[in-house]
Amino acid sequence: MTTQERSRPAIDAAERQMLEGWLDYHRETLAMKCAGLTDAQLREASVPPSEFTLLGLVRHLAENERGWFREVLAGEELPPIYGTDEDPDGEFHLTDADTWDEARTTWLAEIEAARANAAKVALDGLSVGVGKQGKPFSLRWIYTHMIEEYARHNGHADLVRERIDGATGE
């Protein structure tokens, strides 16, 4: 596996820098888990017949970045990137046309939009949009949830990567 430096937040960072730092660390971890693989390897299912792949996972997290930071936090009305009414989990259902370049570009664009939207809101600030509970969320809650989302899925990515080429690591 290609190794790259990931930036850990300082152990004495202020709360916002700590939350942003850990979220970026987990974003970098996912990128590291995908680094150096071919499109074919990124499409390799974890345990057939499961459709869970690293490419699908990146697409899933692009959807999460969009959902939490653009739709909920900023109140933007956007369609899903990959899902449809007929296939709400479309990010995991890959076609021959789906590529790493497109998924990575989309994911990175959603991360940049997330950072821009979050920069406008205090940690205790509430979202413009609401989630399924019908209530707004604080930016602090969204950061904490996204750290959890990435950390959980990075554990999945560890297992998928090890299955693909035997690479392990933190």
mmCIF file of C-alpha atoms in Angstrom:
data_model
loop_
_atom_site.group_PDB
_atom_site.id
_atom_site.type_symbol
_atom_site.label_atom_id
_atom_site.label_comp_id
_atom_site.label_asym_id
_atom_site.label_seq_id
_atom_site.Cartn_x
_atom_site.Cartn_y
_atom_site.Cartn_z
ATOM 1 C CA MET A 1 0.000 0.000 0.000
ATOM 2 C CA THR A 2 1.249 3.473 -0.819
ATOM 3 C CA THR A 3 1.975 5.291 2.388
ATOM 4 C CA GLN A 4 1.495 8.982 2.767
ATOM 5 C CA GLU A 5 1.702 11.384 5.622
ATOM 6 C CA ARG A 6 -1.538 12.060 7.373
ATOM 7 C CA SER A 7 -1.798 15.103 9.559
ATOM 8 C CA ARG A 8 -2.991 14.352 13.072
ATOM 9 C CA PRO A 9 -4.413 17.279 15.008
ATOM 10 C CA ALA A 10 -2.208 18.686 17.737
ATOM 11 C CA ILE A 11 -2.928 17.109 21.109
ATOM 12 C CA ASP A 12 -3.541 20.585 22.535
ATOM 13 C CA ALA A 13 -5.613 21.941 19.645
ATOM 14 C CA ALA A 14 -8.734 23.967 20.332
ATOM 15 C CA GLU A 15 -11.995 22.095 19.898
ATOM 16 C CA ARG A 16 -12.814 23.253 16.367
ATOM 17 C CA GLN A 17 -9.292 22.584 15.105
ATOM 18 C CA MET A 18 -9.396 19.194 16.832
ATOM 19 C CA LEU A 19 -12.677 18.193 15.170
ATOM 20 C CA GLU A 20 -11.611 19.481 11.752
ATOM 21 C CA GLY A 21 -8.223 17.815 12.180
ATOM 22 C CA TRP A 22 -9.658 14.401 12.991
ATOM 23 C CA LEU A 23 -12.128 14.609 10.133
ATOM 24 C CA ASP A 24 -9.315 15.493 7.717
ATOM 25 C CA TYR A 25 -7.193 12.682 9.166
ATOM 26 C CA HIS A 26 -9.937 10.172 8.395
ATOM 27 C CA ARG A 27 -10.490 11.625 4.934
ATOM 28 C CA GLU A 28 -6.749 11.199 4.290
ATOM 29 C CA THR A 29 -6.902 7.652 5.649
ATOM 30 C CA LEU A 30 -9.547 6.684 3.099
ATOM 31 C CA ALA A 31 -7.471 8.218 0.303
ATOM 32 C CA MET A 32 -4.478 6.233 1.552
ATOM 33 C CA LYS A 33 -6.484 2.981 1.517
ATOM 34 C CA CYS A 34 -7.303 3.590 -2.158
ATOM 35 C CA ALA A 35 -3.861 4.790 -3.244
ATOM 36 C CA GLY A 36 -1.923 2.759 -5.772
ATOM 37 C CA LEU A 37 -4.821 0.534 -6.829
ATOM 38 C CA THR A 38 -6.173 0.120 -10.330
ATOM 39 C CA ASP A 39 -9.796 0.815 -11.233
ATOM 40 C CA ALA A 40 -10.315 -2.954 -11.357
ATOM 41 C CA GLN A 41 -8.934 -3.388 -7.839
ATOM 42 C CA LEU A 42 -11.009 -0.496 -6.518
ATOM 43 C CA ARG A 43 -14.086 -2.304 -7.902
ATOM 44 C CA GLU A 44 -13.190 -5.596 -6.243
ATOM 45 C CA ALA A 45 -15.931 -6.675 -3.835
ATOM 46 C CA SER A 46 -15.015 -7.326 -0.238
ATOM 47 C CA VAL A 47 -16.744 -10.681 0.068
ATOM 48 C CA PRO A 48 -18.821 -11.727 -2.924
ATOM 49 C CA PRO A 49 -21.779 -11.607 -3.339
ATOM 50 C CA SER A 50 -21.471 -8.315 -1.445
ATOM 51 C CA GLU A 51 -21.158 -5.273 -3.698
ATOM 52 C CA PHE A 52 -19.065 -3.387 -1.107
ATOM 53 C CA THR A 53 -15.976 -1.963 -2.841
ATOM 54 C CA LEU A 54 -13.483 0.798 -2.155
ATOM 55 C CA LEU A 55 -14.810 2.697 -5.174
ATOM 56 C CA GLY A 56 -18.355 2.409 -3.840
ATOM 57 C CA LEU A 57 -17.165 3.509 -0.408
ATOM 58 C CA VAL A 58 -15.599 6.696 -1.790
ATOM 59 C CA ARG A 59 -18.825 7.401 -3.651
ATOM 60 C CA HIS A 60 -20.804 6.751 -0.435
ATOM 61 C CA LEU A 61 -18.697 9.228 1.509
ATOM 62 C CA ALA A 62 -19.091 11.826 -1.244
ATOM 63 C CA GLU A 63 -22.850 11.427 -0.737
ATOM 64 C CA ASN A 64 -22.379 11.839 3.038
ATOM 65 C CA GLU A 65 -20.257 14.980 2.629
ATOM 66 C CA ARG A 66 -22.964 16.436 0.369
ATOM 67 C CA GLY A 67 -25.816 15.349 2.620
ATOM 68 C CA TRP A 68 -24.463 16.684 5.891
ATOM 69 C CA PHE A 69 -22.516 19.771 4.914
ATOM 70 C CA ARG A 70 -24.490 21.015 1.937
ATOM 71 C CA GLU A 71 -28.052 19.763 2.331
ATOM 72 C CA VAL A 72 -28.373 19.747 6.125
ATOM 73 C CA LEU A 73 -25.848 22.372 7.277
ATOM 74 C CA ALA A 74 -26.327 24.892 4.461
ATOM 75 C CA GLY A 75 -29.880 23.963 3.473
ATOM 76 C CA GLU A 76 -28.992 23.457 -0.196
ATOM 77 C CA GLU A 77 -31.538 21.502 -2.197
ATOM 78 C CA LEU A 78 -29.497 19.030 -4.200
ATOM 79 C CA PRO A 79 -30.178 15.690 -5.825
ATOM 80 C CA PRO A 80 -28.170 12.674 -4.718
ATOM 81 C CA ILE A 81 -24.947 12.231 -6.657
ATOM 82 C CA TYR A 82 -25.334 8.523 -7.349
ATOM 83 C CA GLY A 83 -28.593 7.377 -5.806
ATOM 84 C CA THR A 84 -32.058 7.526 -7.330
ATOM 85 C CA ASP A 85 -35.563 6.899 -6.036
ATOM 86 C CA GLU A 86 -35.364 3.438 -7.591
ATOM 87 C CA ASP A 87 -31.828 2.806 -6.270
ATOM 88 C CA PRO A 88 -31.164 4.870 -3.126
ATOM 89 C CA ASP A 89 -27.862 2.985 -2.576
ATOM 90 C CA GLY A 90 -26.687 3.639 -6.130
ATOM 91 C CA GLU A 91 -23.221 4.644 -4.964
ATOM 92 C CA PHE A 92 -22.509 0.971 -4.269
ATOM 93 C CA HIS A 93 -23.980 -0.332 -7.532
ATOM 94 C CA LEU A 94 -21.162 0.258 -9.995
ATOM 95 C CA THR A 95 -21.416 0.192 -13.756
ATOM 96 C CA ASP A 96 -18.632 -0.198 -16.309
ATOM 97 C CA ALA A 97 -18.713 3.579 -16.816
ATOM 98 C CA ASP A 98 -17.851 4.363 -13.171
ATOM 99 C CA THR A 99 -14.205 5.283 -12.617
ATOM 100 C CA TRP A 100 -11.858 6.173 -9.797
ATOM 101 C CA ASP A 101 -11.044 9.508 -11.456
ATOM 102 C CA GLU A 102 -14.706 10.548 -11.454
ATOM 103 C CA ALA A 103 -15.380 9.278 -7.924
ATOM 104 C CA ARG A 104 -12.243 10.885 -6.488
ATOM 105 C CA THR A 105 -12.916 14.205 -8.236
ATOM 106 C CA THR A 106 -16.503 14.233 -6.994
ATOM 107 C CA TRP A 107 -15.491 13.260 -3.444
ATOM 108 C CA LEU A 108 -12.799 15.954 -3.265
ATOM 109 C CA ALA A 109 -15.213 18.575 -4.622
ATOM 110 C CA GLU A 110 -17.755 17.646 -1.941
ATOM 111 C CA ILE A 111 -15.035 17.900 0.731
ATOM 112 C CA GLU A 112 -14.144 21.408 -0.478
ATOM 113 C CA ALA A 113 -17.805 22.438 -0.446
ATOM 114 C CA ALA A 114 -18.115 20.971 3.055
ATOM 115 C CA ARG A 115 -15.139 22.978 4.290
ATOM 116 C CA ALA A 116 -16.497 26.184 2.750
ATOM 117 C CA ASN A 117 -19.934 25.720 4.317
ATOM 118 C CA ALA A 118 -18.545 24.747 7.718
ATOM 119 C CA ALA A 119 -16.229 27.771 7.781
ATOM 120 C CA LYS A 120 -19.315 30.016 7.899
ATOM 121 C CA VAL A 121 -20.822 28.388 10.999
ATOM 122 C CA ALA A 122 -19.814 28.344 14.669
ATOM 123 C CA LEU A 123 -19.575 24.937 16.373
ATOM 124 C CA ASP A 124 -22.788 25.666 18.278
ATOM 125 C CA GLY A 125 -24.430 27.108 15.171
ATOM 126 C CA LEU A 126 -27.438 25.210 13.903
ATOM 127 C CA SER A 127 -27.986 23.892 10.423
ATOM 128 C CA VAL A 128 -30.338 25.598 7.979
ATOM 129 C CA GLY A 129 -31.693 22.236 6.881
ATOM 130 C CA VAL A 130 -32.978 19.436 9.065
ATOM 131 C CA GLY A 131 -32.355 15.723 9.166
ATOM 132 C CA LYS A 132 -34.847 12.882 9.308
ATOM 133 C CA GLN A 133 -35.700 13.878 12.885
ATOM 134 C CA GLY A 134 -37.056 17.195 11.589
ATOM 135 C CA LYS A 135 -34.675 19.240 13.742
ATOM 136 C CA PRO A 136 -31.545 21.233 12.945
ATOM 137 C CA PHE A 137 -28.092 19.942 13.951
ATOM 138 C CA SER A 138 -25.170 21.820 15.446
ATOM 139 C CA LEU A 139 -21.972 21.898 13.407
ATOM 140 C CA ARG A 140 -20.298 20.160 16.373
ATOM 141 C CA TRP A 141 -22.752 17.240 16.016
ATOM 142 C CA ILE A 142 -22.173 17.054 12.247
ATOM 143 C CA TYR A 143 -18.382 17.023 12.699
ATOM 144 C CA THR A 144 -18.624 14.307 15.353
ATOM 145 C CA HIS A 145 -20.957 12.221 13.219
ATOM 146 C CA MET A 146 -18.743 12.530 10.142
ATOM 147 C CA ILE A 147 -15.656 11.511 12.133
ATOM 148 C CA GLU A 148 -17.592 8.436 13.274
ATOM 149 C CA GLU A 149 -18.790 7.743 9.727
ATOM 150 C CA TYR A 150 -15.282 7.863 8.284
ATOM 151 C CA ALA A 151 -13.690 5.944 11.163
ATOM 152 C CA ARG A 152 -16.206 3.114 10.837
ATOM 153 C CA HIS A 153 -15.853 2.927 7.086
ATOM 154 C CA ASN A 154 -12.065 3.153 7.256
ATOM 155 C CA GLY A 155 -12.214 -0.064 9.266
ATOM 156 C CA HIS A 156 -14.152 -1.594 6.384
ATOM 157 C CA ALA A 157 -11.605 -0.166 3.943
ATOM 158 C CA ASP A 158 -8.796 -1.861 5.913
ATOM 159 C CA LEU A 159 -10.408 -5.244 5.381
ATOM 160 C CA VAL A 160 -11.181 -4.659 1.709
ATOM 161 C CA ARG A 161 -7.641 -3.442 1.015
ATOM 162 C CA GLU A 162 -6.109 -6.430 2.792
ATOM 163 C CA ARG A 163 -8.279 -8.751 0.700
ATOM 164 C CA ILE A 164 -7.206 -7.034 -2.530
ATOM 165 C CA ASP A 165 -3.437 -7.046 -2.114
ATOM 166 C CA GLY A 166 -2.589 -8.055 1.446
ATOM 167 C CA ALA A 167 -1.693 -4.496 2.472
ATOM 168 C CA THR A 168 -2.420 -3.626 6.066
ATOM 169 C CA GLY A 169 -1.785 -0.606 8.175
ATOM 170 C CA GLU A 170 -3.429 1.999 10.264
#
